[in-house]
Amino acid sequence: MLQPFRHALKDQTPLYVFVSALFLMGVVFGALMVNALTLEQQQDLGRYFGNFFISLNEGGTEFLGQSYWEVAILHLKWLGLIWLLGLSVIGLPGILILDFLKGVLIGFTVGCLVGQYTWKGLLFALVSVAPHNLIVIPALLITSVAAVGFSLNMIRSRVLLGRSGGISRPFLSYTGLTLAMAVVLLAISSFETWVTPVMMSWVTPLVA
């Protein structure tokens, strides 16, 4: 049962370093994108965040309105796409692009909050963006490394060495790990659905 974890966490340190560095580059790029926005775009963002915080402050957690399954399915779609891309050789660049884009999204969100509200924005990001992503991001990166490893294994065995067969065991290991990460994402989705909004409502009065 623990074999998928052993396969993903052992002898793949270079892949983990590479994928993590790619994600961090995305975070930095997303944060820098905030500085590239025009004054009009920054003003539009400021109005959007202002309305969001006012509505959240007045409506409490009900303003967010996302159900558990909406949150969970969003995470599972991202995970499933990584898994699918890992099944084909041509999907290898797509996995790396997804990891980079995930970093861009987080970096841009945090950068916008900090840019608009300085330390108050950082405080809001720490309760709204950081908690669940401390679990979501490692789960996605572990799956990405497994997907890259599986894809590279196919390239070595099928394309470079011309071998056929013998892929069932790596496939089961790869799929088993992906399913394990899906369970982790389902669990953290409950935190994101019911705990994160409460934490956001605590901090919102300081920002609005």
PDB file of C-alpha atoms in Angstrom:
ATOM      1  CA  MET A   1       0.000   0.000   0.000  1.00  0.00           C
ATOM      2  CA  LEU A   2       2.917   2.345   0.738  1.00  0.00           C
ATOM      3  CA  GLN A   3       4.742   1.389  -2.451  1.00  0.00           C
ATOM      4  CA  PRO A   4       3.451   4.405  -4.463  1.00  0.00           C
ATOM      5  CA  PHE A   5       4.828   6.742  -1.798  1.00  0.00           C
ATOM      6  CA  ARG A   6       8.203   4.998  -1.762  1.00  0.00           C
ATOM      7  CA  HIS A   7       8.375   5.188  -5.538  1.00  0.00           C
ATOM      8  CA  ALA A   8       7.595   8.912  -5.557  1.00  0.00           C
ATOM      9  CA  LEU A   9       9.750   9.984  -2.629  1.00  0.00           C
ATOM     10  CA  LYS A  10      12.869   7.883  -3.245  1.00  0.00           C
ATOM     11  CA  ASP A  11      15.584   8.544  -5.835  1.00  0.00           C
ATOM     12  CA  GLN A  12      13.656  11.439  -7.412  1.00  0.00           C
ATOM     13  CA  THR A  13      15.272  14.344  -5.600  1.00  0.00           C
ATOM     14  CA  PRO A  14      16.407  16.114  -8.812  1.00  0.00           C
ATOM     15  CA  LEU A  15      12.855  16.019 -10.161  1.00  0.00           C
ATOM     16  CA  TYR A  16      11.473  17.408  -6.918  1.00  0.00           C
ATOM     17  CA  VAL A  17      14.025  20.220  -6.975  1.00  0.00           C
ATOM     18  CA  PHE A  18      13.275  21.025 -10.610  1.00  0.00           C
ATOM     19  CA  VAL A  19       9.481  20.986 -10.259  1.00  0.00           C
ATOM     20  CA  SER A  20       9.603  22.979  -7.014  1.00  0.00           C
ATOM     21  CA  ALA A  21      11.920  25.548  -8.594  1.00  0.00           C
ATOM     22  CA  LEU A  22       9.565  25.845 -11.558  1.00  0.00           C
ATOM     23  CA  PHE A  23       6.633  26.439  -9.216  1.00  0.00           C
ATOM     24  CA  LEU A  24       8.582  29.080  -7.266  1.00  0.00           C
ATOM     25  CA  MET A  25       9.529  30.785 -10.529  1.00  0.00           C
ATOM     26  CA  GLY A  26       5.815  30.947 -11.293  1.00  0.00           C
ATOM     27  CA  VAL A  27       5.136  32.539  -7.893  1.00  0.00           C
ATOM     28  CA  VAL A  28       7.808  35.175  -8.502  1.00  0.00           C
ATOM     29  CA  PHE A  29       6.576  35.802 -12.050  1.00  0.00           C
ATOM     30  CA  GLY A  30       2.985  36.163 -10.816  1.00  0.00           C
ATOM     31  CA  ALA A  31       4.051  38.642  -8.145  1.00  0.00           C
ATOM     32  CA  LEU A  32       6.040  40.660 -10.695  1.00  0.00           C
ATOM     33  CA  MET A  33       3.032  40.749 -13.019  1.00  0.00           C
ATOM     34  CA  VAL A  34       1.306  43.009 -10.485  1.00  0.00           C
ATOM     35  CA  ASN A  35       3.925  45.712 -11.114  1.00  0.00           C
ATOM     36  CA  ALA A  36       3.293  45.432 -14.850  1.00  0.00           C
ATOM     37  CA  LEU A  37      -0.371  46.395 -14.495  1.00  0.00           C
ATOM     38  CA  THR A  38      -1.424  49.810 -15.735  1.00  0.00           C
ATOM     39  CA  LEU A  39      -2.780  52.419 -13.326  1.00  0.00           C
ATOM     40  CA  GLU A  40      -6.304  51.819 -14.618  1.00  0.00           C
ATOM     41  CA  GLN A  41      -5.988  48.063 -14.076  1.00  0.00           C
ATOM     42  CA  GLN A  42      -4.678  48.634 -10.551  1.00  0.00           C
ATOM     43  CA  GLN A  43      -7.612  50.926  -9.822  1.00  0.00           C
ATOM     44  CA  ASP A  44     -10.038  48.301 -11.139  1.00  0.00           C
ATOM     45  CA  LEU A  45      -8.427  45.700  -8.896  1.00  0.00           C
ATOM     46  CA  GLY A  46      -8.627  48.082  -5.952  1.00  0.00           C
ATOM     47  CA  ARG A  47     -12.358  48.586  -6.531  1.00  0.00           C
ATOM     48  CA  TYR A  48     -12.919  44.845  -6.904  1.00  0.00           C
ATOM     49  CA  PHE A  49     -11.097  44.047  -3.665  1.00  0.00           C
ATOM     50  CA  GLY A  50     -12.859  46.916  -1.915  1.00  0.00           C
ATOM     51  CA  ASN A  51     -16.285  45.610  -2.909  1.00  0.00           C
ATOM     52  CA  PHE A  52     -15.244  42.078  -2.012  1.00  0.00           C
ATOM     53  CA  PHE A  53     -14.142  43.009   1.492  1.00  0.00           C
ATOM     54  CA  ILE A  54     -17.201  45.166   2.103  1.00  0.00           C
ATOM     55  CA  SER A  55     -19.521  42.392   0.940  1.00  0.00           C
ATOM     56  CA  LEU A  56     -17.624  39.794   2.967  1.00  0.00           C
ATOM     57  CA  ASN A  57     -17.696  42.006   6.036  1.00  0.00           C
ATOM     58  CA  GLU A  58     -21.441  42.529   5.698  1.00  0.00           C
ATOM     59  CA  GLY A  59     -22.433  39.041   4.594  1.00  0.00           C
ATOM     60  CA  GLY A  60     -19.969  36.964   6.622  1.00  0.00           C
ATOM     61  CA  THR A  61     -18.978  33.541   5.366  1.00  0.00           C
ATOM     62  CA  GLU A  62     -22.189  33.174   3.357  1.00  0.00           C
ATOM     63  CA  PHE A  63     -20.835  35.648   0.823  1.00  0.00           C
ATOM     64  CA  LEU A  64     -18.269  33.117  -0.388  1.00  0.00           C
ATOM     65  CA  GLY A  65     -20.946  30.588  -1.277  1.00  0.00           C
ATOM     66  CA  GLN A  66     -18.700  27.787  -2.563  1.00  0.00           C
ATOM     67  CA  SER A  67     -19.859  24.316  -1.671  1.00  0.00           C
ATOM     68  CA  TYR A  68     -17.516  21.540  -0.615  1.00  0.00           C
ATOM     69  CA  TRP A  69     -17.826  19.714  -3.924  1.00  0.00           C
ATOM     70  CA  GLU A  70     -17.163  22.858  -5.952  1.00  0.00           C
ATOM     71  CA  VAL A  71     -13.876  23.312  -4.113  1.00  0.00           C
ATOM     72  CA  ALA A  72     -13.000  19.602  -4.224  1.00  0.00           C
ATOM     73  CA  ILE A  73     -13.806  19.172  -7.916  1.00  0.00           C
ATOM     74  CA  LEU A  74     -11.631  22.179  -8.790  1.00  0.00           C
ATOM     75  CA  HIS A  75      -8.645  20.548  -7.076  1.00  0.00           C
ATOM     76  CA  LEU A  76      -9.436  17.118  -8.526  1.00  0.00           C
ATOM     77  CA  LYS A  77      -9.664  18.528 -12.058  1.00  0.00           C
ATOM     78  CA  TRP A  78      -6.162  19.982 -11.712  1.00  0.00           C
ATOM     79  CA  LEU A  79      -4.895  16.685 -10.308  1.00  0.00           C
ATOM     80  CA  GLY A  80      -6.654  14.636 -12.994  1.00  0.00           C
ATOM     81  CA  LEU A  81      -5.195  16.789 -15.762  1.00  0.00           C
ATOM     82  CA  ILE A  82      -1.681  16.211 -14.412  1.00  0.00           C
ATOM     83  CA  TRP A  83      -2.379  12.469 -14.270  1.00  0.00           C
ATOM     84  CA  LEU A  84      -3.643  12.404 -17.864  1.00  0.00           C
ATOM     85  CA  LEU A  85      -0.678  14.400 -19.170  1.00  0.00           C
ATOM     86  CA  GLY A  86       1.675  11.980 -17.449  1.00  0.00           C
ATOM     87  CA  LEU A  87       0.259   9.083 -19.478  1.00  0.00           C
ATOM     88  CA  SER A  88       1.693  10.410 -22.729  1.00  0.00           C
ATOM     89  CA  VAL A  89       5.134  11.535 -23.803  1.00  0.00           C
ATOM     90  CA  ILE A  90       3.791  14.698 -25.426  1.00  0.00           C
ATOM     91  CA  GLY A  91       2.057  15.652 -22.184  1.00  0.00           C
ATOM     92  CA  LEU A  92       5.362  16.160 -20.342  1.00  0.00           C
ATOM     93  CA  PRO A  93       5.655  19.902 -21.150  1.00  0.00           C
ATOM     94  CA  GLY A  94       2.017  20.356 -20.142  1.00  0.00           C
ATOM     95  CA  ILE A  95       2.750  19.091 -16.614  1.00  0.00           C
ATOM     96  CA  LEU A  96       5.524  21.630 -16.213  1.00  0.00           C
ATOM     97  CA  ILE A  97       3.339  24.402 -17.592  1.00  0.00           C
ATOM     98  CA  LEU A  98       0.576  23.548 -15.097  1.00  0.00           C
ATOM     99  CA  ASP A  99       3.014  23.727 -12.183  1.00  0.00           C
ATOM    100  CA  PHE A 100       4.310  27.079 -13.405  1.00  0.00           C
ATOM    101  CA  LEU A 101       0.777  28.432 -13.880  1.00  0.00           C
ATOM    102  CA  LYS A 102      -0.215  27.314 -10.383  1.00  0.00           C
ATOM    103  CA  GLY A 103       2.670  29.348  -9.041  1.00  0.00           C
ATOM    104  CA  VAL A 104       1.673  32.334 -11.191  1.00  0.00           C
ATOM    105  CA  LEU A 105      -1.896  32.260  -9.862  1.00  0.00           C
ATOM    106  CA  ILE A 106      -0.770  32.190  -6.245  1.00  0.00           C
ATOM    107  CA  GLY A 107       1.956  34.789  -6.758  1.00  0.00           C
ATOM    108  CA  PHE A 108      -0.400  37.156  -8.590  1.00  0.00           C
ATOM    109  CA  THR A 109      -3.132  36.806  -5.944  1.00  0.00           C
ATOM    110  CA  VAL A 110      -0.779  37.452  -3.037  1.00  0.00           C
ATOM    111  CA  GLY A 111       0.988  40.215  -4.969  1.00  0.00           C
ATOM    112  CA  CYS A 112      -2.306  42.000  -5.640  1.00  0.00           C
ATOM    113  CA  LEU A 113      -3.336  41.812  -1.995  1.00  0.00           C
ATOM    114  CA  VAL A 114       0.016  43.086  -0.760  1.00  0.00           C
ATOM    115  CA  GLY A 115       0.140  45.757  -3.439  1.00  0.00           C
ATOM    116  CA  GLN A 116      -3.300  47.089  -2.517  1.00  0.00           C
ATOM    117  CA  TYR A 117      -3.261  46.673   1.277  1.00  0.00           C
ATOM    118  CA  THR A 118       0.436  46.197   2.252  1.00  0.00           C
ATOM    119  CA  TRP A 119       0.715  44.299   5.568  1.00  0.00           C
ATOM    120  CA  LYS A 120      -3.074  43.966   5.891  1.00  0.00           C
ATOM    121  CA  GLY A 121      -3.176  42.306   2.483  1.00  0.00           C
ATOM    122  CA  LEU A 122      -0.364  39.976   3.526  1.00  0.00           C
ATOM    123  CA  LEU A 123      -2.296  39.082   6.683  1.00  0.00           C
ATOM    124  CA  PHE A 124      -5.403  38.310   4.631  1.00  0.00           C
ATOM    125  CA  ALA A 125      -3.334  36.195   2.224  1.00  0.00           C
ATOM    126  CA  LEU A 126      -1.924  34.226   5.163  1.00  0.00           C
ATOM    127  CA  VAL A 127      -5.418  33.162   6.244  1.00  0.00           C
ATOM    128  CA  SER A 128      -7.128  32.891   2.842  1.00  0.00           C
ATOM    129  CA  VAL A 129      -4.442  31.580   0.458  1.00  0.00           C
ATOM    130  CA  ALA A 130      -1.701  29.984   2.542  1.00  0.00           C
ATOM    131  CA  PRO A 131      -3.359  27.415   4.887  1.00  0.00           C
ATOM    132  CA  HIS A 132      -4.937  25.002   2.406  1.00  0.00           C
ATOM    133  CA  ASN A 133      -2.230  25.558  -0.196  1.00  0.00           C
ATOM    134  CA  LEU A 134       0.358  24.275   2.286  1.00  0.00           C
ATOM    135  CA  ILE A 135      -1.229  20.887   1.592  1.00  0.00           C
ATOM    136  CA  VAL A 136      -2.599  21.372  -1.936  1.00  0.00           C
ATOM    137  CA  ILE A 137       0.706  22.484  -3.481  1.00  0.00           C
ATOM    138  CA  PRO A 138       2.817  19.587  -2.125  1.00  0.00           C
ATOM    139  CA  ALA A 139       0.106  17.131  -3.220  1.00  0.00           C
ATOM    140  CA  LEU A 140       0.133  18.553  -6.752  1.00  0.00           C
ATOM    141  CA  LEU A 141       3.934  18.660  -6.879  1.00  0.00           C
ATOM    142  CA  ILE A 142       4.216  15.034  -5.690  1.00  0.00           C
ATOM    143  CA  THR A 143       1.767  14.004  -8.416  1.00  0.00           C
ATOM    144  CA  SER A 144       3.654  16.102 -10.968  1.00  0.00           C
ATOM    145  CA  VAL A 145       6.957  14.420 -10.101  1.00  0.00           C
ATOM    146  CA  ALA A 146       5.292  11.010 -10.385  1.00  0.00           C
ATOM    147  CA  ALA A 147       3.785  12.040 -13.739  1.00  0.00           C
ATOM    148  CA  VAL A 148       7.111  13.317 -15.059  1.00  0.00           C
ATOM    149  CA  GLY A 149       8.859  10.167 -13.823  1.00  0.00           C
ATOM    150  CA  PHE A 150       6.277   7.933 -15.466  1.00  0.00           C
ATOM    151  CA  SER A 151       6.494   9.859 -18.727  1.00  0.00           C
ATOM    152  CA  LEU A 152      10.304   9.743 -18.706  1.00  0.00           C
ATOM    153  CA  ASN A 153      10.135   6.014 -18.010  1.00  0.00           C
ATOM    154  CA  MET A 154       7.956   5.574 -21.094  1.00  0.00           C
ATOM    155  CA  ILE A 155      10.413   7.603 -23.168  1.00  0.00           C
ATOM    156  CA  ARG A 156      13.352   5.486 -22.010  1.00  0.00           C
ATOM    157  CA  SER A 157      11.677   2.117 -22.392  1.00  0.00           C
ATOM    158  CA  ARG A 158       9.571   2.668 -25.509  1.00  0.00           C
ATOM    159  CA  VAL A 159      11.346   5.331 -27.537  1.00  0.00           C
ATOM    160  CA  LEU A 160      15.049   5.080 -26.631  1.00  0.00           C
ATOM    161  CA  LEU A 161      15.388   1.376 -25.823  1.00  0.00           C
ATOM    162  CA  GLY A 162      12.580   0.114 -28.030  1.00  0.00           C
ATOM    163  CA  ARG A 163      11.151  -2.125 -25.336  1.00  0.00           C
ATOM    164  CA  SER A 164       7.502  -3.110 -25.082  1.00  0.00           C
ATOM    165  CA  GLY A 165       5.413  -4.326 -22.171  1.00  0.00           C
ATOM    166  CA  GLY A 166       6.303  -4.160 -18.497  1.00  0.00           C
ATOM    167  CA  ILE A 167       4.440  -0.917 -17.988  1.00  0.00           C
ATOM    168  CA  SER A 168       1.606  -2.215 -15.820  1.00  0.00           C
ATOM    169  CA  ARG A 169       3.507  -2.053 -12.537  1.00  0.00           C
ATOM    170  CA  PRO A 170       4.753   1.548 -12.976  1.00  0.00           C
ATOM    171  CA  PHE A 171       1.260   2.520 -14.132  1.00  0.00           C
ATOM    172  CA  LEU A 172      -0.377   1.014 -11.047  1.00  0.00           C
ATOM    173  CA  SER A 173       2.179   2.708  -8.803  1.00  0.00           C
ATOM    174  CA  TYR A 174       1.648   6.051 -10.539  1.00  0.00           C
ATOM    175  CA  THR A 175      -2.141   5.758 -10.447  1.00  0.00           C
ATOM    176  CA  GLY A 176      -2.112   4.585  -6.826  1.00  0.00           C
ATOM    177  CA  LEU A 177      -0.131   7.614  -5.748  1.00  0.00           C
ATOM    178  CA  THR A 178      -2.448   9.918  -7.700  1.00  0.00           C
ATOM    179  CA  LEU A 179      -5.470   8.396  -5.958  1.00  0.00           C
ATOM    180  CA  ALA A 180      -3.765   8.861  -2.591  1.00  0.00           C
ATOM    181  CA  MET A 181      -3.197  12.535  -3.396  1.00  0.00           C
ATOM    182  CA  ALA A 182      -6.848  12.793  -4.449  1.00  0.00           C
ATOM    183  CA  VAL A 183      -7.859  11.620  -0.977  1.00  0.00           C
ATOM    184  CA  VAL A 184      -5.573  14.270   0.531  1.00  0.00           C
ATOM    185  CA  LEU A 185      -7.173  16.956  -1.645  1.00  0.00           C
ATOM    186  CA  LEU A 186     -10.659  15.793  -0.690  1.00  0.00           C
ATOM    187  CA  ALA A 187      -9.700  16.119   2.967  1.00  0.00           C
ATOM    188  CA  ILE A 188      -8.145  19.584   2.652  1.00  0.00           C
ATOM    189  CA  SER A 189     -11.152  20.761   0.633  1.00  0.00           C
ATOM    190  CA  SER A 190     -13.244  20.443   3.784  1.00  0.00           C
ATOM    191  CA  PHE A 191     -10.839  22.797   5.570  1.00  0.00           C
ATOM    192  CA  GLU A 192     -10.967  25.240   2.658  1.00  0.00           C
ATOM    193  CA  THR A 193     -14.762  25.117   2.569  1.00  0.00           C
ATOM    194  CA  TRP A 194     -15.631  25.470   6.236  1.00  0.00           C
ATOM    195  CA  VAL A 195     -12.576  26.755   8.125  1.00  0.00           C
ATOM    196  CA  THR A 196     -10.922  29.191   5.705  1.00  0.00           C
ATOM    197  CA  PRO A 197     -14.060  31.385   5.299  1.00  0.00           C
ATOM    198  CA  VAL A 198     -14.307  31.737   9.075  1.00  0.00           C
ATOM    199  CA  MET A 199     -10.649  32.786   9.280  1.00  0.00           C
ATOM    200  CA  MET A 200     -11.225  35.260   6.456  1.00  0.00           C
ATOM    201  CA  SER A 201     -14.187  36.793   8.287  1.00  0.00           C
ATOM    202  CA  TRP A 202     -11.962  37.328  11.342  1.00  0.00           C
ATOM    203  CA  VAL A 203      -9.387  39.302   9.362  1.00  0.00           C
ATOM    204  CA  THR A 204     -11.720  41.172   6.981  1.00  0.00           C
ATOM    205  CA  PRO A 205     -12.662  43.954   9.473  1.00  0.00           C
ATOM    206  CA  LEU A 206      -8.979  44.920   9.602  1.00  0.00           C
ATOM    207  CA  VAL A 207      -8.816  45.286   5.821  1.00  0.00           C
ATOM    208  CA  ALA A 208     -12.258  46.673   4.860  1.00  0.00           C
TER     209      ALA A 208
END
